[in-house]
Amino acid sequence: MTEKIHIFDTTLRDGEQSPGASMNLDEKLQIAEVLDSMRVDIIEAGFPIASNGDFEAVKEVSKSVKNSTIAGLARASLKDIDRAWEAVQYAKSPRIHTFIATSPLHMKYKLKKTEEEVLEAIQKTVTHARNLCDNIEWSCEDGGRSELSFLYRCIELAIECGAKTINIPDTVGYTLPEEFGKIFKNVKENVPNIDKAILSTHTHNDLGLATANNVAAIKEGARQVECTINGMGERAGNSSLEEIVMTLKVKKDLMPFHTDIKTESIMKASRLVSSITGFPVQPNKAIVGANAFAHEAGIHQDGMLKHAGTYEIMTPESIGLNKSSLVLGKHSGKHAFSEKLKELGYEPGDNALMELFGRFKDLADKKKEIFEEDLIALAEDRSASYDEHIKFVSLEVNAGSVERPEASLKIEMADKIKSIKMNGNGPIDATFNAIKKLSSTDFKLKLYQVNAITAGTDAQGEVTVRLEDKDLSSQAKGSDPDIIVASAKAYINALNRLIFKKSKSIKENSSNLEIRGV
Ligand code: KIV
Ligand code: ZN
């Protein structure tokens, strides 16, 4: 039996720190359930002190998850640690993850602490955490740029105070694989009590090296890997779970390790995270991109027909991807429809199923062939409907090269139908102007992107919209065979998310004031 690499997923914490990616409680619970069922060892569910919403999410995930260990993040502060424990204590297997920066740059400018003061903080906080919980992870933030001799002292002390996992992050995605691997090698050779802890690696993708750095760390002794679904995360993101897990699976010859991950659930997790956050997966993304298993060049197609191994290093089935196939038609019944959805990982309740079935029939009227991708878009479009403060009802657009484009839009708000006609520079501009006017909003449009879900001119269009208001942003998708209707749906979905986030942030600010007794 090969040695096990523990998978620590931080989609709900570091992943949620991607600008515009915040998720509500229900969405976090859905993601946690999928991570648990795919046998992720540790789920970092959030940063409980960050807000009441984060605290509730970590607490509810702790209560609901059946197998995975649940970690809550805390800075090197007793208050942070108490709050993290308050949230994770409900888990079957709770963990407190506490961290402090150890690089000269961070200590001098961010913490304004000397080395001795940082050591003192480690001693105080790790001991405190250990008195609450017997599973403590300690991280040296900006470990990739820390001085090795100081890192050894910090790690030895954290282990002495009870940390069972020592995580070394390349916080700013700065190191090269060889350089990062050497840190692990040196730590293993120079920290006297290192055998009492598991070494963990946590990498960021600023130079596109996150997964390569994780691989290098594993080769030099890391036995826990921190990662996120689709590589979500701060700035350029984190190392992605699917890349590291599949690398370990495919490269067994050179890396004699295994993970417990059920790799057939990878696509399901990827689609869920993408649909909840509204972050599309780039088509050429390793493992989960739409083109990851597509073969365009004739010479490749010829090779594939003769032997799949000629151009495929892993099978699409191993990540839960079925070949694009014609699945249902206009005469398919509700039972076949619900069975197919179940197979794709969606199990809507009775009412939602009826609504989806109605929309499937409408789609089948417009589009001769319905593919799995169409059903996924349909199911995700519904799960993306965010508290539906505003509902799309209908849209008619006049456009072309003669008249100024005009959109006639109907939406439902607070149980009332509202309609308006607006002009614009193009049909999309006219449609968005109509939504803004009816909803009395004018948020900044930061991203507008159109993709075709399947091939053919009758394919559904999938539109992604990101809206921004000061420090809050939201991103969402919409799909329809008509790309202008898909655009309106995506805009309304993003608007609902932003309105929800704005009201949540107002509530949280006022309750945080209450907590502080203001
Ligand atoms: O990147 C980082 O340093 C982190 C720590 C909090 C582990 O995310
Ligand atoms: Zn990080």
Short mmCIF file of C-alpha atoms and ligand atoms in Angstrom, two decimals:
data_model
loop_
_atom_site.label_atom_id
_atom_site.label_comp_id
_atom_site.label_asym_id
_atom_site.label_seq_id
_atom_site.Cartn_x
_atom_site.Cartn_y
_atom_site.Cartn_z
CA MET A 1 0.00 0.00 0.00
CA THR A 2 1.33 3.44 -0.94
CA GLU A 3 1.46 6.37 1.49
CA LYS A 4 -1.68 8.49 1.73
CA ILE A 5 -1.81 12.18 0.83
CA HIS A 6 -4.50 13.95 2.86
CA ILE A 7 -6.67 16.30 0.81
CA PHE A 8 -7.56 19.57 2.56
CA ASP A 9 -10.11 21.51 0.53
CA THR A 10 -10.35 25.26 1.16
CA THR A 11 -12.90 26.20 -1.53
CA LEU A 12 -15.22 27.52 1.19
CA ARG A 13 -12.48 29.68 2.77
CA ASP A 14 -9.56 30.62 0.45
CA GLY A 15 -11.79 29.92 -2.59
CA GLU A 16 -14.47 32.23 -1.26
CA GLN A 17 -11.84 34.97 -1.00
CA SER A 18 -11.89 35.26 -4.83
CA PRO A 19 -13.38 38.69 -5.56
CA GLY A 20 -17.09 38.23 -6.31
CA ALA A 21 -17.27 34.59 -5.22
CA SER A 22 -18.99 34.78 -1.85
CA MET A 23 -21.62 32.12 -1.20
CA ASN A 24 -24.65 31.94 1.06
CA LEU A 25 -25.21 29.36 3.78
CA ASP A 26 -27.29 27.03 1.68
CA GLU A 27 -24.71 27.07 -1.12
CA LYS A 28 -21.87 26.35 1.31
CA LEU A 29 -23.82 23.40 2.69
CA GLN A 30 -24.36 22.03 -0.83
CA ILE A 31 -20.64 22.29 -1.63
CA ALA A 32 -19.64 20.76 1.72
CA GLU A 33 -21.95 17.81 1.08
CA VAL A 34 -20.35 17.12 -2.30
CA LEU A 35 -16.82 17.46 -0.84
CA ASP A 36 -17.73 15.08 1.97
CA SER A 37 -19.22 12.55 -0.41
CA MET A 38 -16.13 12.68 -2.65
CA ARG A 39 -14.10 11.82 0.49
CA VAL A 40 -12.16 15.02 1.02
CA ASP A 41 -10.25 14.47 4.29
CA ILE A 42 -10.49 18.01 5.65
CA ILE A 43 -12.92 20.77 4.63
CA GLU A 44 -11.90 24.28 5.64
CA ALA A 45 -15.39 25.71 6.01
CA GLY A 46 -14.54 29.38 6.63
CA PHE A 47 -13.03 32.06 8.83
CA PRO A 48 -15.51 32.29 11.72
CA ILE A 49 -14.35 35.64 13.15
CA ALA A 50 -14.64 37.33 9.73
CA SER A 51 -18.42 37.85 9.96
CA ASN A 52 -21.55 36.41 11.51
CA GLY A 53 -22.37 34.84 8.13
CA ASP A 54 -19.00 33.06 8.08
CA PHE A 55 -19.47 31.90 11.66
CA GLU A 56 -22.96 30.46 10.96
CA ALA A 57 -21.72 28.73 7.82
CA VAL A 58 -18.83 27.01 9.63
CA LYS A 59 -21.16 26.00 12.45
CA GLU A 60 -23.83 24.56 10.12
CA VAL A 61 -21.27 22.78 7.92
CA SER A 62 -19.80 21.30 11.13
CA LYS A 63 -23.21 20.00 12.13
CA SER A 64 -24.12 18.59 8.75
CA VAL A 65 -20.96 16.94 7.41
CA LYS A 66 -20.78 13.23 8.15
CA ASN A 67 -17.17 12.15 7.55
CA SER A 68 -14.68 14.90 6.74
CA THR A 69 -12.80 16.82 9.42
CA ILE A 70 -14.02 20.43 9.57
CA ALA A 71 -11.47 23.21 9.99
CA GLY A 72 -12.12 26.83 10.95
CA LEU A 73 -9.45 29.47 10.31
CA ALA A 74 -8.17 31.82 13.03
CA ARG A 75 -5.44 34.46 13.15
CA ALA A 76 -2.95 34.40 16.02
CA SER A 77 -5.45 35.93 18.43
CA LEU A 78 -7.25 34.33 21.36
CA LYS A 79 -10.56 35.87 20.25
CA ASP A 80 -10.20 34.44 16.73
CA ILE A 81 -9.37 31.02 18.14
CA ASP A 82 -12.32 31.03 20.57
CA ARG A 83 -14.67 31.99 17.76
CA ALA A 84 -13.28 29.27 15.48
CA TRP A 85 -13.74 26.67 18.22
CA GLU A 86 -17.29 27.90 18.93
CA ALA A 87 -18.10 27.15 15.29
CA VAL A 88 -16.24 23.87 14.67
CA GLN A 89 -16.96 22.21 18.03
CA TYR A 90 -20.12 20.63 16.53
CA ALA A 91 -18.16 18.64 13.95
CA LYS A 92 -17.57 14.90 14.40
CA SER A 93 -13.92 15.73 13.83
CA PRO A 94 -13.14 19.42 14.47
CA ARG A 95 -9.88 21.25 13.71
CA ILE A 96 -8.68 24.77 14.51
CA HIS A 97 -6.34 26.18 11.87
CA THR A 98 -4.37 29.11 13.19
CA PHE A 99 -1.70 31.13 11.40
CA ILE A 100 0.76 34.00 11.70
CA ALA A 101 3.11 35.51 9.13
CA THR A 102 6.79 34.59 9.45
CA SER A 103 8.46 36.40 6.52
CA PRO A 104 10.60 39.48 7.25
CA LEU A 105 8.36 41.60 4.99
CA HIS A 106 5.09 40.58 6.65
CA MET A 107 6.48 40.75 10.19
CA LYS A 108 7.94 44.24 9.68
CA TYR A 109 5.19 45.95 7.69
CA LYS A 110 1.97 44.03 8.38
CA LEU A 111 2.37 42.70 11.91
CA LYS A 112 4.93 45.25 13.14
CA LYS A 113 6.37 42.47 15.30
CA THR A 114 9.91 41.25 15.91
CA GLU A 115 10.86 37.59 15.56
CA GLU A 116 10.71 37.17 19.35
CA GLU A 117 7.20 38.68 19.45
CA VAL A 118 6.03 36.31 16.71
CA LEU A 119 7.45 33.35 18.65
CA GLU A 120 5.64 34.57 21.77
CA ALA A 121 2.37 34.80 19.81
CA ILE A 122 2.82 31.23 18.48
CA GLN A 123 3.43 29.94 21.99
CA LYS A 124 0.35 31.69 23.41
CA THR A 125 -2.09 30.99 20.59
CA VAL A 126 -1.21 27.40 19.71
CA THR A 127 -1.27 26.46 23.41
CA HIS A 128 -4.66 28.14 23.80
CA ALA A 129 -6.03 26.38 20.71
CA ARG A 130 -4.68 23.03 21.91
CA ASN A 131 -6.49 23.46 25.21
CA LEU A 132 -9.76 23.72 23.29
CA CYS A 133 -9.30 21.12 20.56
CA ASP A 134 -6.91 18.24 20.05
CA ASN A 135 -6.58 18.74 16.30
CA ILE A 136 -4.57 21.89 15.63
CA GLU A 137 -3.06 23.04 12.36
CA TRP A 138 -0.56 25.86 12.40
CA SER A 139 0.49 27.83 9.29
CA CYS A 140 3.43 30.16 8.73
CA GLU A 141 1.87 32.71 6.37
CA ASP A 142 4.24 33.73 3.56
CA GLY A 143 6.31 30.67 4.44
CA GLY A 144 7.73 30.66 0.89
CA ARG A 145 9.53 33.94 1.62
CA SER A 146 10.48 33.25 5.25
CA GLU A 147 14.04 32.76 6.50
CA LEU A 148 14.68 29.08 7.04
CA SER A 149 16.45 29.36 10.41
CA PHE A 150 13.50 31.35 11.82
CA LEU A 151 10.98 28.97 10.23
CA TYR A 152 12.62 26.01 12.00
CA ARG A 153 12.25 27.74 15.39
CA CYS A 154 8.59 28.62 14.71
CA ILE A 155 7.69 25.12 13.55
CA GLU A 156 9.46 23.41 16.45
CA LEU A 157 7.64 25.67 18.90
CA ALA A 158 4.22 25.17 17.26
CA ILE A 159 4.68 21.38 17.48
CA GLU A 160 5.86 21.65 21.08
CA CYS A 161 2.66 23.59 21.87
CA GLY A 162 0.48 20.88 20.34
CA ALA A 163 0.11 21.51 16.58
CA LYS A 164 -0.39 18.22 14.75
CA THR A 165 -0.27 19.65 11.24
CA ILE A 166 2.30 22.18 10.05
CA ASN A 167 1.26 23.99 6.91
CA ILE A 168 3.79 25.91 4.83
CA PRO A 169 2.05 28.28 2.42
CA ASP A 170 3.50 29.98 -0.61
CA THR A 171 1.02 32.76 0.11
CA VAL A 172 1.96 35.00 -2.80
CA GLY A 173 2.70 32.28 -5.39
CA TYR A 174 6.34 33.36 -5.63
CA THR A 175 8.46 30.25 -5.39
CA LEU A 176 9.67 27.85 -8.06
CA PRO A 177 8.93 24.13 -7.58
CA GLU A 178 12.56 23.29 -6.81
CA GLU A 179 12.81 26.17 -4.35
CA PHE A 180 9.55 25.27 -2.60
CA GLY A 181 10.44 21.57 -2.41
CA LYS A 182 13.76 22.48 -0.76
CA ILE A 183 11.94 24.28 2.06
CA PHE A 184 10.17 21.01 2.92
CA LYS A 185 13.38 19.01 2.65
CA ASN A 186 15.18 21.45 4.95
CA VAL A 187 12.32 21.55 7.44
CA LYS A 188 12.30 17.75 7.61
CA GLU A 189 16.06 17.69 8.17
CA ASN A 190 16.34 20.56 10.66
CA VAL A 191 13.26 20.61 12.89
CA PRO A 192 13.99 18.06 15.66
CA ASN A 193 10.35 17.19 16.50
CA ILE A 194 9.01 17.24 12.90
CA ASP A 195 8.10 13.52 13.10
CA LYS A 196 5.32 14.49 15.57
CA ALA A 197 3.40 16.44 12.91
CA ILE A 198 2.11 16.05 9.36
CA LEU A 199 3.65 18.51 6.92
CA SER A 200 1.18 20.33 4.67
CA THR A 201 1.56 22.37 1.50
CA HIS A 202 -0.59 25.36 0.46
CA THR A 203 0.17 27.12 -2.82
CA HIS A 204 -1.10 30.05 -4.88
CA ASN A 205 -1.08 30.34 -8.64
CA ASP A 206 0.34 33.83 -9.30
CA LEU A 207 2.98 32.41 -11.65
CA GLY A 208 0.88 29.44 -12.75
CA LEU A 209 3.03 27.14 -10.58
CA ALA A 210 0.61 26.25 -7.78
CA THR A 211 0.12 22.59 -8.64
CA ALA A 212 3.78 22.10 -9.64
CA ASN A 213 4.77 23.55 -6.25
CA ASN A 214 2.40 21.19 -4.42
CA VAL A 215 3.88 18.25 -6.34
CA ALA A 216 7.40 19.35 -5.36
CA ALA A 217 6.36 19.66 -1.70
CA ILE A 218 4.86 16.15 -1.72
CA LYS A 219 8.08 14.75 -3.18
CA GLU A 220 9.95 16.32 -0.25
CA GLY A 221 7.70 15.13 2.55
CA ALA A 222 4.33 16.96 2.56
CA ARG A 223 1.51 14.53 3.32
CA GLN A 224 -1.36 17.02 3.32
CA VAL A 225 -2.21 19.19 0.30
CA GLU A 226 -4.37 22.29 0.48
CA CYS A 227 -6.35 23.04 -2.65
CA THR A 228 -9.66 24.27 -4.05
CA ILE A 229 -12.16 23.07 -6.64
CA ASN A 230 -11.46 24.70 -10.03
CA GLY A 231 -8.46 26.45 -8.43
CA MET A 232 -10.69 29.14 -6.93
CA GLY A 233 -8.93 31.55 -4.60
CA GLU A 234 -7.34 34.93 -3.92
CA ARG A 235 -5.89 36.67 -7.00
CA ALA A 236 -4.84 33.94 -9.50
CA GLY A 237 -6.26 31.29 -7.19
CA ASN A 238 -4.99 28.23 -5.33
CA SER A 239 -3.72 24.89 -6.55
CA SER A 240 -6.74 23.00 -7.84
CA LEU A 241 -7.98 19.81 -6.19
CA GLU A 242 -8.66 18.11 -9.50
CA GLU A 243 -5.13 18.78 -10.79
CA ILE A 244 -3.32 17.50 -7.74
CA VAL A 245 -5.57 14.46 -7.24
CA MET A 246 -5.38 13.40 -10.90
CA THR A 247 -1.62 14.03 -11.01
CA LEU A 248 -1.19 11.63 -8.10
CA LYS A 249 -3.46 9.11 -9.80
CA VAL A 250 -1.86 9.31 -13.25
CA LYS A 251 1.79 9.57 -12.13
CA LYS A 252 1.82 6.65 -9.69
CA ASP A 253 4.99 5.34 -11.36
CA LEU A 254 7.02 8.33 -10.20
CA MET A 255 4.98 9.28 -7.13
CA PRO A 256 4.05 6.28 -5.00
CA PHE A 257 1.16 7.92 -3.16
CA HIS A 258 -2.62 7.72 -3.12
CA THR A 259 -5.56 9.85 -2.02
CA ASP A 260 -8.98 8.65 -0.90
CA ILE A 261 -10.78 10.97 -3.34
CA LYS A 262 -13.57 9.45 -5.42
CA THR A 263 -12.31 10.97 -8.64
CA GLU A 264 -15.57 10.20 -10.48
CA SER A 265 -17.15 13.06 -8.47
CA ILE A 266 -14.69 15.67 -9.75
CA MET A 267 -16.88 16.98 -12.61
CA LYS A 268 -19.91 17.20 -10.35
CA ALA A 269 -17.97 19.26 -7.77
CA SER A 270 -16.48 21.46 -10.49
CA ARG A 271 -19.87 22.20 -12.06
CA LEU A 272 -21.47 22.87 -8.70
CA VAL A 273 -18.78 25.34 -7.61
CA SER A 274 -18.87 27.06 -10.99
CA SER A 275 -22.64 27.38 -10.97
CA ILE A 276 -22.83 28.60 -7.37
CA THR A 277 -20.07 31.19 -7.67
CA GLY A 278 -20.84 32.14 -11.27
CA PHE A 279 -17.15 31.65 -12.11
CA PRO A 280 -16.94 29.88 -15.47
CA VAL A 281 -14.25 27.25 -15.95
CA GLN A 282 -11.88 28.24 -18.77
CA PRO A 283 -12.31 25.81 -21.73
CA ASN A 284 -8.66 24.74 -21.65
CA LYS A 285 -8.51 24.29 -17.85
CA ALA A 286 -6.67 21.08 -16.96
CA ILE A 287 -8.96 18.17 -16.05
CA VAL A 288 -12.31 20.00 -15.90
CA GLY A 289 -12.23 22.42 -18.87
CA ALA A 290 -14.71 21.78 -21.69
CA ASN A 291 -11.81 21.02 -24.05
CA ALA A 292 -9.80 18.87 -21.63
CA PHE A 293 -10.93 15.70 -23.42
CA ALA A 294 -11.76 17.17 -26.86
CA HIS A 295 -9.66 16.14 -29.84
CA GLU A 296 -9.80 18.55 -32.74
CA ALA A 297 -6.81 17.81 -34.97
CA GLY A 298 -7.40 15.08 -37.56
CA ILE A 299 -4.20 13.26 -36.65
CA HIS A 300 -5.29 13.13 -32.99
CA GLN A 301 -8.76 11.92 -33.89
CA ASP A 302 -7.26 9.19 -36.02
CA GLY A 303 -5.00 8.10 -33.15
CA MET A 304 -7.90 8.16 -30.70
CA LEU A 305 -9.97 5.90 -32.93
CA LYS A 306 -7.12 3.39 -33.06
CA HIS A 307 -6.26 3.52 -29.34
CA ALA A 308 -7.52 6.10 -26.80
CA GLY A 309 -4.17 5.94 -24.98
CA THR A 310 -2.47 7.64 -27.94
CA TYR A 311 -3.72 11.07 -26.83
CA GLU A 312 -5.50 10.50 -23.52
CA ILE A 313 -3.51 10.06 -20.30
CA MET A 314 -6.67 9.48 -18.26
CA THR A 315 -10.22 8.57 -19.20
CA PRO A 316 -13.05 11.11 -19.12
CA GLU A 317 -15.01 8.57 -17.06
CA SER A 318 -12.36 8.68 -14.32
CA ILE A 319 -13.42 12.25 -13.50
CA GLY A 320 -17.13 11.53 -13.96
CA LEU A 321 -17.45 12.86 -17.47
CA ASN A 322 -19.68 11.00 -19.89
CA LYS A 323 -19.21 11.49 -23.59
CA SER A 324 -21.53 14.22 -24.91
CA SER A 325 -24.58 12.30 -25.95
CA LEU A 326 -28.03 13.00 -27.19
CA VAL A 327 -30.10 12.26 -24.12
CA LEU A 328 -33.70 13.35 -24.31
CA GLY A 329 -36.16 14.70 -26.79
CA LYS A 330 -39.44 16.53 -26.89
CA HIS A 331 -41.41 13.34 -26.18
CA SER A 332 -39.43 12.28 -23.11
CA GLY A 333 -41.50 11.97 -19.95
CA LYS A 334 -40.99 13.40 -16.46
CA HIS A 335 -39.64 10.14 -15.11
CA ALA A 336 -36.89 9.87 -17.76
CA PHE A 337 -36.11 13.55 -17.23
CA SER A 338 -35.75 13.20 -13.46
CA GLU A 339 -33.67 10.00 -13.79
CA LYS A 340 -31.29 11.74 -16.20
CA LEU A 341 -30.96 14.72 -13.84
CA LYS A 342 -30.17 12.33 -10.98
CA GLU A 343 -27.48 10.66 -13.08
CA LEU A 344 -25.95 14.11 -13.66
CA GLY A 345 -25.94 14.83 -9.93
CA TYR A 346 -29.08 16.97 -9.57
CA GLU A 347 -31.97 15.92 -7.36
CA PRO A 348 -34.43 18.82 -7.21
CA GLY A 349 -37.45 18.67 -4.90
CA ASP A 350 -40.94 18.04 -6.37
CA ASN A 351 -41.80 21.69 -7.08
CA ALA A 352 -38.40 22.49 -8.54
CA LEU A 353 -38.58 19.34 -10.67
CA MET A 354 -41.98 20.37 -12.09
CA GLU A 355 -40.62 23.82 -12.91
CA LEU A 356 -37.51 22.38 -14.53
CA PHE A 357 -39.55 19.88 -16.50
CA GLY A 358 -41.71 22.72 -17.87
CA ARG A 359 -38.57 24.58 -18.92
CA PHE A 360 -37.15 21.42 -20.48
CA LYS A 361 -40.31 21.07 -22.61
CA ASP A 362 -40.01 24.72 -23.71
CA LEU A 363 -36.39 24.11 -24.63
CA ALA A 364 -37.22 20.91 -26.52
CA ASP A 365 -39.74 22.91 -28.57
CA LYS A 366 -37.02 25.34 -29.60
CA LYS A 367 -34.12 22.95 -29.93
CA LYS A 368 -34.34 19.58 -31.71
CA GLU A 369 -31.60 17.80 -29.81
CA ILE A 370 -31.14 18.04 -26.07
CA PHE A 371 -27.68 17.10 -24.77
CA GLU A 372 -26.43 16.47 -21.25
CA GLU A 373 -24.84 19.92 -21.30
CA ASP A 374 -28.28 21.46 -21.97
CA LEU A 375 -29.76 19.69 -18.96
CA ILE A 376 -26.87 20.80 -16.75
CA ALA A 377 -27.34 24.40 -17.88
CA LEU A 378 -31.05 24.14 -17.18
CA ALA A 379 -30.52 22.69 -13.69
CA GLU A 380 -27.79 25.19 -12.87
CA ASP A 381 -29.77 28.12 -14.15
CA ARG A 382 -32.37 27.24 -11.57
CA SER A 383 -29.92 26.66 -8.73
CA ALA A 384 -28.37 30.03 -9.60
CA SER A 385 -31.63 31.84 -8.89
CA TYR A 386 -30.58 33.71 -5.81
CA ASP A 387 -33.46 34.54 -3.53
CA GLU A 388 -35.15 35.82 -6.70
CA HIS A 389 -35.89 39.35 -5.60
CA ILE A 390 -36.34 40.04 -9.32
CA LYS A 391 -37.71 37.40 -11.69
CA PHE A 392 -37.38 37.39 -15.45
CA VAL A 393 -40.78 37.16 -17.17
CA SER A 394 -40.33 37.97 -20.88
CA LEU A 395 -38.26 39.91 -23.39
CA GLU A 396 -38.79 41.10 -26.93
CA VAL A 397 -36.04 42.87 -28.81
CA ASN A 398 -35.97 44.75 -32.10
CA ALA A 399 -32.47 45.02 -33.45
CA GLY A 400 -30.57 45.20 -36.73
CA SER A 401 -28.72 47.75 -38.83
CA VAL A 402 -31.66 50.09 -39.55
CA GLU A 403 -33.51 51.11 -36.37
CA ARG A 404 -32.01 51.90 -32.97
CA PRO A 405 -32.31 48.64 -30.96
CA GLU A 406 -35.22 48.52 -28.52
CA ALA A 407 -35.94 46.03 -25.71
CA SER A 408 -39.42 45.44 -24.23
CA LEU A 409 -38.86 43.76 -20.89
CA LYS A 410 -41.20 42.31 -18.27
CA ILE A 411 -39.98 41.34 -14.82
CA GLU A 412 -41.64 40.41 -11.54
CA MET A 413 -40.65 42.30 -8.40
CA ALA A 414 -42.38 41.96 -5.03
CA ASP A 415 -45.20 39.95 -6.67
CA LYS A 416 -45.90 42.73 -9.20
CA ILE A 417 -45.28 42.58 -12.93
CA LYS A 418 -43.40 45.60 -14.23
CA SER A 419 -42.67 46.36 -17.88
CA ILE A 420 -40.71 48.90 -19.86
CA LYS A 421 -39.30 49.69 -23.33
CA MET A 422 -35.74 50.97 -23.55
CA ASN A 423 -33.26 51.76 -26.33
CA GLY A 424 -29.55 51.08 -26.39
CA ASN A 425 -26.48 50.94 -28.60
CA GLY A 426 -27.17 47.27 -29.29
CA PRO A 427 -29.77 44.71 -28.21
CA ILE A 428 -27.80 43.75 -25.07
CA ASP A 429 -27.28 47.38 -24.08
CA ALA A 430 -31.03 48.06 -24.56
CA THR A 431 -31.90 44.98 -22.45
CA PHE A 432 -29.52 45.89 -19.62
CA ASN A 433 -30.80 49.49 -19.68
CA ALA A 434 -34.34 48.15 -19.27
CA ILE A 435 -33.34 45.96 -16.28
CA LYS A 436 -31.51 48.86 -14.64
CA LYS A 437 -34.44 51.22 -15.12
CA LEU A 438 -37.06 48.76 -13.79
CA SER A 439 -34.96 47.74 -10.79
CA SER A 440 -33.74 51.32 -10.11
CA THR A 441 -30.14 50.07 -9.96
CA ASP A 442 -27.02 51.12 -11.81
CA PHE A 443 -24.17 48.79 -10.81
CA LYS A 444 -20.92 48.60 -12.76
CA LEU A 445 -20.84 45.82 -15.36
CA LYS A 446 -17.36 44.30 -14.88
CA LEU A 447 -17.67 41.19 -17.05
CA TYR A 448 -19.91 40.08 -19.89
CA GLN A 449 -19.08 36.77 -21.55
CA VAL A 450 -20.98 34.51 -23.97
CA ASN A 451 -20.31 30.80 -24.60
CA ALA A 452 -22.18 28.23 -26.66
CA ILE A 453 -23.11 25.23 -24.51
CA THR A 454 -23.13 22.70 -27.37
CA ALA A 455 -22.40 22.81 -31.09
CA GLY A 456 -24.84 24.05 -33.75
CA THR A 457 -26.66 27.32 -34.40
CA ASP A 458 -29.58 26.19 -32.26
CA ALA A 459 -27.25 25.65 -29.27
CA GLN A 460 -28.06 27.32 -25.98
CA GLY A 461 -25.99 30.38 -25.18
CA GLU A 462 -24.51 30.62 -21.70
CA VAL A 463 -23.82 34.15 -20.54
CA THR A 464 -21.76 35.19 -17.51
CA VAL A 465 -22.23 38.63 -15.96
CA ARG A 466 -20.28 40.22 -13.12
CA LEU A 467 -21.63 43.33 -11.39
CA GLU A 468 -19.82 45.50 -8.89
CA ASP A 469 -20.84 48.06 -6.32
CA LYS A 470 -18.01 49.64 -4.31
CA ASP A 471 -16.32 46.73 -2.47
CA LEU A 472 -18.99 44.13 -3.27
CA SER A 473 -19.33 42.18 -6.47
CA SER A 474 -21.33 39.25 -7.75
CA GLN A 475 -21.13 36.97 -10.72
CA ALA A 476 -23.83 34.75 -12.25
CA LYS A 477 -24.74 32.79 -15.35
CA GLY A 478 -27.89 32.54 -17.46
CA SER A 479 -28.69 30.23 -20.35
CA ASP A 480 -31.20 30.16 -23.20
CA PRO A 481 -31.21 29.34 -26.91
CA ASP A 482 -31.60 33.11 -27.44
CA ILE A 483 -28.40 34.80 -26.24
CA ILE A 484 -30.16 38.09 -25.53
CA VAL A 485 -32.61 36.29 -23.22
CA ALA A 486 -29.63 34.41 -21.68
CA SER A 487 -27.96 37.80 -21.14
CA ALA A 488 -31.05 39.20 -19.40
CA LYS A 489 -31.25 36.12 -17.14
CA ALA A 490 -27.55 36.30 -16.27
CA TYR A 491 -27.82 40.03 -15.48
CA ILE A 492 -30.89 39.44 -13.28
CA ASN A 493 -29.20 36.51 -11.48
CA ALA A 494 -26.12 38.66 -10.77
CA LEU A 495 -28.35 41.53 -9.67
CA ASN A 496 -30.26 39.29 -7.22
CA ARG A 497 -26.95 38.09 -5.77
CA LEU A 498 -25.62 41.61 -5.37
CA ILE A 499 -28.82 42.88 -3.77
CA PHE A 500 -28.72 39.91 -1.36
CA LYS A 501 -25.06 40.55 -0.54
CA LYS A 502 -25.66 44.24 0.03
CA SER A 503 -28.50 43.56 2.46
CA LYS A 504 -26.42 40.87 4.21
CA SER A 505 -23.46 43.19 4.57
CA ILE A 506 -25.68 45.96 6.01
CA LYS A 507 -27.18 43.47 8.54
CA GLU A 508 -23.75 42.12 9.42
CA ASN A 509 -22.26 45.56 9.91
CA SER A 510 -25.05 46.49 12.30
CA SER A 511 -24.84 43.21 14.25
CA ASN A 512 -21.04 43.48 14.43
CA LEU A 513 -21.57 46.90 16.00
CA GLU A 514 -23.93 45.24 18.48
CA ILE A 515 -21.29 42.61 19.32
CA ARG A 516 -18.78 45.32 20.08
CA GLY A 517 -21.41 47.00 22.27
CA VAL A 518 -21.53 50.14 20.11
O1 KIV B 1 -2.16 31.66 1.59
C1 KIV B 1 -2.08 31.62 2.84
O2 KIV B 1 -1.05 31.92 3.45
C2 KIV B 1 -3.27 31.21 3.57
C3 KIV B 1 -3.07 30.91 5.02
C4 KIV B 1 -4.14 31.53 5.85
C5 KIV B 1 -2.99 29.43 5.21
O3 KIV B 1 -4.32 31.06 2.99
ZN ZN B 2 -4.00 30.87 0.79
#
